[in-house]
Amino acid sequence: MSQKAERRGIHVDQSELLCKKGCGYYGNPGWQGFCSKCWREEYQRARQKQIQEDWALAERLQREEEAAYASSQGAQSQPSLTTFSKFEEKKTNEKTRKVTTVKKFFSPSSRTGPKKESQEAKTPSPSISRQASLETDRVSRDFQEFLKNLKPGREILKQCRVFIDGMANKKDLSAEELSECVQDFYQNMADRLHSHFKGSSERVERVMDQVERYIMTRLYKNVFCPETTDDERKDLAVQKRIRALHWVTIQMLCVPVDEEIPEVSDNVVKAITDIIEMDSKHVPKEKLGCITRCSKHIFNAIKITKSEPASADDFLPTLIYIVLKANPPRLQSNIQYVTRFCNPSRLMTGEDGYYFTNLCCAVAFIEKLDAQSLNLSPEDFERYMSGQASPRRQEPEAWPPEPCGSPALGQVYQSLELLSGLGGRQERVLEGARRLESDLIDWREGVEREVRDILDRYPLDIRPPASAIDSDNVENDRLPPPLQPQVFAG
């Protein structure tokens, strides 16, 4: 099977990453394939259409109610003048109340809360005015220090604080409406900065990065995975899905990474660490930074393995493999958070937008992964998903070849092969030990037998100790005296 056929279910054309409207910017599954700009246009158009349909429905209900009342009045007898006037007054009050209720229900202004709530929005919420966390304090100090060097710094800080206080009283809004409020604030702030800095995009981008860091750190607890969404349910579904796909091997994805090379293995570990670390960040830009660092480690691992720059066809399967190995916490919530509250210009262009779009494609691929994507039969895929079998438990001759797979996995297979012969080897070692013990016993008995034979043949004759050499010399009295040392007088 060719390499192209193996990548049939993983390959994504680069044109598919762009906006469906053909504007040239990167699209996003969270925006239904549109870029941020086109999505807002489509969202506003759909919202206006919905408002018009709601008003038409309200008017139709009002006409039906009036017609039903008129028909009921025609069927009834004519009451007295006093009773009729009271009934007319009661009918008018009920009709006014019903129509007002229907119009209020379908009116977009009802979603922003009553007037009392808007008046209370002028005062800071107790949850905002209470003592902030250490990180929030640090971000606030850094933001104020940054604004000291800017002429409109005081006005920027004032606008950010007013916006944060206003958002604290909009907890009942949907996630899309919260995103719309934040994106409108970004747009208005960027327009003011462009007019102040006279079109200096670099300075505007630098200020907007600090603005995003400040307001999203303060609003993180309120807008990350809000209760009005099903982000938590999606997180659990993706996490369960990745756990069920634990059996997917590096050979099935044809990942061109050789984890046996120490430098490649280090880059893989760093990529997994970065994608997991994304959940600990509070600012969308910092979450994107984790995704970008993870992607760069993937490109480095592929480049070291292949000794050439990596292509997009190599990057996406490897990113899928990293996501399956890491199983990042709250993956969908983080993706949705970045999609809703990140500065849209960063997602539409640049390497951050490219890597983030690829991550969305990788998650979508994992959610829709099937037997055809992995070049497996439907029967094998179902057996692996149900846990009845595992591709990792194969016979040595059925193991996949080394070039298409990971050397680390090949080493695992070799270890399994060694373990399979460990029982026979242990028996052989025990048999050798028993033979050695028998040989030692035979050698000891043979040595003892030879010693006894020698002792029987040559018995020991123990004699008393011999006397001194000069004990029998009769002329020892004629020996000269021993020499005495003499001192030389000098």
JSON list of C-alpha atoms in Angstrom, two decimals, residues 292-380:
[
{"chain": "A", "resi": 292, "resn": "THR", "atom": "CA", "xyz": [2.73, 27.33, 18.68]},
{"chain": "A", "resi": 293, "resn": "ARG", "atom": "CA", "xyz": [5.59, 25.96, 20.82]},
{"chain": "A", "resi": 294, "resn": "CYS", "atom": "CA", "xyz": [4.09, 22.47, 20.62]},
{"chain": "A", "resi": 295, "resn": "SER", "atom": "CA", "xyz": [3.90, 22.73, 16.83]},
{"chain": "A", "resi": 296, "resn": "LYS", "atom": "CA", "xyz": [7.49, 23.94, 16.54]},
{"chain": "A", "resi": 297, "resn": "HIS", "atom": "CA", "xyz": [8.70, 21.00, 18.62]},
{"chain": "A", "resi": 298, "resn": "ILE", "atom": "CA", "xyz": [6.79, 18.71, 16.25]},
{"chain": "A", "resi": 299, "resn": "PHE", "atom": "CA", "xyz": [8.46, 20.29, 13.22]},
{"chain": "A", "resi": 300, "resn": "ASN", "atom": "CA", "xyz": [11.88, 19.91, 14.89]},
{"chain": "A", "resi": 301, "resn": "ALA", "atom": "CA", "xyz": [11.24, 16.23, 15.63]},
{"chain": "A", "resi": 302, "resn": "ILE", "atom": "CA", "xyz": [10.22, 15.56, 12.02]},
{"chain": "A", "resi": 303, "resn": "LYS", "atom": "CA", "xyz": [13.17, 17.53, 10.66]},
{"chain": "A", "resi": 304, "resn": "ILE", "atom": "CA", "xyz": [15.67, 15.60, 12.77]},
{"chain": "A", "resi": 305, "resn": "THR", "atom": "CA", "xyz": [14.12, 12.26, 11.82]},
{"chain": "A", "resi": 306, "resn": "LYS", "atom": "CA", "xyz": [13.91, 12.91, 8.07]},
{"chain": "A", "resi": 307, "resn": "SER", "atom": "CA", "xyz": [16.95, 15.23, 7.83]},
{"chain": "A", "resi": 308, "resn": "GLU", "atom": "CA", "xyz": [14.81, 17.63, 5.81]},
{"chain": "A", "resi": 309, "resn": "PRO", "atom": "CA", "xyz": [12.12, 20.24, 6.52]},
{"chain": "A", "resi": 310, "resn": "ALA", "atom": "CA", "xyz": [8.72, 18.83, 7.43]},
{"chain": "A", "resi": 311, "resn": "SER", "atom": "CA", "xyz": [5.69, 19.23, 5.19]},
{"chain": "A", "resi": 312, "resn": "ALA", "atom": "CA", "xyz": [2.05, 19.84, 6.10]},
{"chain": "A", "resi": 313, "resn": "ASP", "atom": "CA", "xyz": [1.27, 16.18, 5.32]},
{"chain": "A", "resi": 314, "resn": "ASP", "atom": "CA", "xyz": [3.83, 15.18, 7.97]},
{"chain": "A", "resi": 315, "resn": "PHE", "atom": "CA", "xyz": [2.77, 17.77, 10.52]},
{"chain": "A", "resi": 316, "resn": "LEU", "atom": "CA", "xyz": [-0.95, 16.99, 10.86]},
{"chain": "A", "resi": 317, "resn": "PRO", "atom": "CA", "xyz": [-0.56, 13.21, 11.56]},
{"chain": "A", "resi": 318, "resn": "THR", "atom": "CA", "xyz": [2.14, 13.98, 14.11]},
{"chain": "A", "resi": 319, "resn": "LEU", "atom": "CA", "xyz": [-0.07, 16.58, 15.79]},
{"chain": "A", "resi": 320, "resn": "ILE", "atom": "CA", "xyz": [-2.87, 14.01, 15.99]},
{"chain": "A", "resi": 321, "resn": "TYR", "atom": "CA", "xyz": [-0.43, 11.55, 17.55]},
{"chain": "A", "resi": 322, "resn": "ILE", "atom": "CA", "xyz": [0.68, 14.14, 20.12]},
{"chain": "A", "resi": 323, "resn": "VAL", "atom": "CA", "xyz": [-2.94, 14.95, 21.06]},
{"chain": "A", "resi": 324, "resn": "LEU", "atom": "CA", "xyz": [-3.72, 11.24, 21.47]},
{"chain": "A", "resi": 325, "resn": "LYS", "atom": "CA", "xyz": [-0.69, 10.74, 23.70]},
{"chain": "A", "resi": 326, "resn": "ALA", "atom": "CA", "xyz": [-1.25, 13.91, 25.75]},
{"chain": "A", "resi": 327, "resn": "ASN", "atom": "CA", "xyz": [-5.06, 13.84, 26.09]},
{"chain": "A", "resi": 328, "resn": "PRO", "atom": "CA", "xyz": [-5.04, 17.52, 27.12]},
{"chain": "A", "resi": 329, "resn": "PRO", "atom": "CA", "xyz": [-7.48, 18.51, 29.86]},
{"chain": "A", "resi": 330, "resn": "ARG", "atom": "CA", "xyz": [-10.54, 20.57, 28.88]},
{"chain": "A", "resi": 331, "resn": "LEU", "atom": "CA", "xyz": [-9.45, 20.58, 25.26]},
{"chain": "A", "resi": 332, "resn": "GLN", "atom": "CA", "xyz": [-12.73, 21.74, 23.74]},
{"chain": "A", "resi": 333, "resn": "SER", "atom": "CA", "xyz": [-13.21, 24.43, 26.39]},
{"chain": "A", "resi": 334, "resn": "ASN", "atom": "CA", "xyz": [-9.77, 25.86, 25.64]},
{"chain": "A", "resi": 335, "resn": "ILE", "atom": "CA", "xyz": [-10.40, 25.83, 21.90]},
{"chain": "A", "resi": 336, "resn": "GLN", "atom": "CA", "xyz": [-13.75, 27.53, 22.33]},
{"chain": "A", "resi": 337, "resn": "TYR", "atom": "CA", "xyz": [-12.26, 30.06, 24.75]},
{"chain": "A", "resi": 338, "resn": "VAL", "atom": "CA", "xyz": [-9.57, 31.05, 22.27]},
{"chain": "A", "resi": 339, "resn": "THR", "atom": "CA", "xyz": [-12.09, 31.17, 19.44]},
{"chain": "A", "resi": 340, "resn": "ARG", "atom": "CA", "xyz": [-14.49, 33.43, 21.34]},
{"chain": "A", "resi": 341, "resn": "PHE", "atom": "CA", "xyz": [-12.19, 35.83, 23.16]},
{"chain": "A", "resi": 342, "resn": "CYS", "atom": "CA", "xyz": [-8.88, 36.00, 21.31]},
{"chain": "A", "resi": 343, "resn": "ASN", "atom": "CA", "xyz": [-7.93, 39.04, 19.29]},
{"chain": "A", "resi": 344, "resn": "PRO", "atom": "CA", "xyz": [-9.37, 38.03, 15.89]},
{"chain": "A", "resi": 345, "resn": "SER", "atom": "CA", "xyz": [-6.42, 39.36, 13.89]},
{"chain": "A", "resi": 346, "resn": "ARG", "atom": "CA", "xyz": [-4.17, 36.78, 15.56]},
{"chain": "A", "resi": 347, "resn": "LEU", "atom": "CA", "xyz": [-6.42, 33.87, 14.58]},
{"chain": "A", "resi": 348, "resn": "MET", "atom": "CA", "xyz": [-6.93, 35.05, 11.02]},
{"chain": "A", "resi": 349, "resn": "THR", "atom": "CA", "xyz": [-3.27, 35.38, 10.05]},
{"chain": "A", "resi": 350, "resn": "GLY", "atom": "CA", "xyz": [0.23, 34.40, 11.16]},
{"chain": "A", "resi": 351, "resn": "GLU", "atom": "CA", "xyz": [1.71, 31.22, 12.51]},
{"chain": "A", "resi": 352, "resn": "ASP", "atom": "CA", "xyz": [-0.52, 31.27, 15.60]},
{"chain": "A", "resi": 353, "resn": "GLY", "atom": "CA", "xyz": [-3.61, 31.17, 13.42]},
{"chain": "A", "resi": 354, "resn": "TYR", "atom": "CA", "xyz": [-2.16, 28.43, 11.22]},
{"chain": "A", "resi": 355, "resn": "TYR", "atom": "CA", "xyz": [-1.21, 26.16, 14.13]},
{"chain": "A", "resi": 356, "resn": "PHE", "atom": "CA", "xyz": [-4.52, 26.77, 15.90]},
{"chain": "A", "resi": 357, "resn": "THR", "atom": "CA", "xyz": [-6.47, 25.88, 12.76]},
{"chain": "A", "resi": 358, "resn": "ASN", "atom": "CA", "xyz": [-4.46, 22.65, 12.44]},
{"chain": "A", "resi": 359, "resn": "LEU", "atom": "CA", "xyz": [-5.23, 21.80, 16.07]},
{"chain": "A", "resi": 360, "resn": "CYS", "atom": "CA", "xyz": [-8.94, 22.25, 15.38]},
{"chain": "A", "resi": 361, "resn": "CYS", "atom": "CA", "xyz": [-8.60, 19.95, 12.36]},
{"chain": "A", "resi": 362, "resn": "ALA", "atom": "CA", "xyz": [-6.76, 17.37, 14.49]},
{"chain": "A", "resi": 363, "resn": "VAL", "atom": "CA", "xyz": [-9.51, 17.36, 17.11]},
{"chain": "A", "resi": 364, "resn": "ALA", "atom": "CA", "xyz": [-12.17, 17.08, 14.41]},
{"chain": "A", "resi": 365, "resn": "PHE", "atom": "CA", "xyz": [-10.28, 14.15, 12.89]},
{"chain": "A", "resi": 366, "resn": "ILE", "atom": "CA", "xyz": [-10.10, 12.39, 16.26]},
{"chain": "A", "resi": 367, "resn": "GLU", "atom": "CA", "xyz": [-13.84, 12.85, 16.80]},
{"chain": "A", "resi": 368, "resn": "LYS", "atom": "CA", "xyz": [-14.63, 11.36, 13.37]},
{"chain": "A", "resi": 369, "resn": "LEU", "atom": "CA", "xyz": [-11.86, 8.75, 13.26]},
{"chain": "A", "resi": 370, "resn": "ASP", "atom": "CA", "xyz": [-13.02, 5.46, 11.75]},
{"chain": "A", "resi": 371, "resn": "ALA", "atom": "CA", "xyz": [-11.61, 2.23, 10.35]},
{"chain": "A", "resi": 372, "resn": "GLN", "atom": "CA", "xyz": [-11.04, 3.70, 6.89]},
{"chain": "A", "resi": 373, "resn": "SER", "atom": "CA", "xyz": [-8.96, 6.54, 8.31]},
{"chain": "A", "resi": 374, "resn": "LEU", "atom": "CA", "xyz": [-6.57, 4.02, 9.89]},
{"chain": "A", "resi": 375, "resn": "ASN", "atom": "CA", "xyz": [-6.68, 1.55, 6.98]},
{"chain": "A", "resi": 376, "resn": "LEU", "atom": "CA", "xyz": [-8.30, -1.10, 9.17]},
{"chain": "A", "resi": 377, "resn": "SER", "atom": "CA", "xyz": [-11.21, -3.39, 8.58]},
{"chain": "A", "resi": 378, "resn": "PRO", "atom": "CA", "xyz": [-14.45, -2.43, 10.37]},
{"chain": "A", "resi": 379, "resn": "GLU", "atom": "CA", "xyz": [-14.29, -5.68, 12.34]},
{"chain": "A", "resi": 380, "resn": "ASP", "atom": "CA", "xyz": [-10.79, -5.00, 13.67]}
]
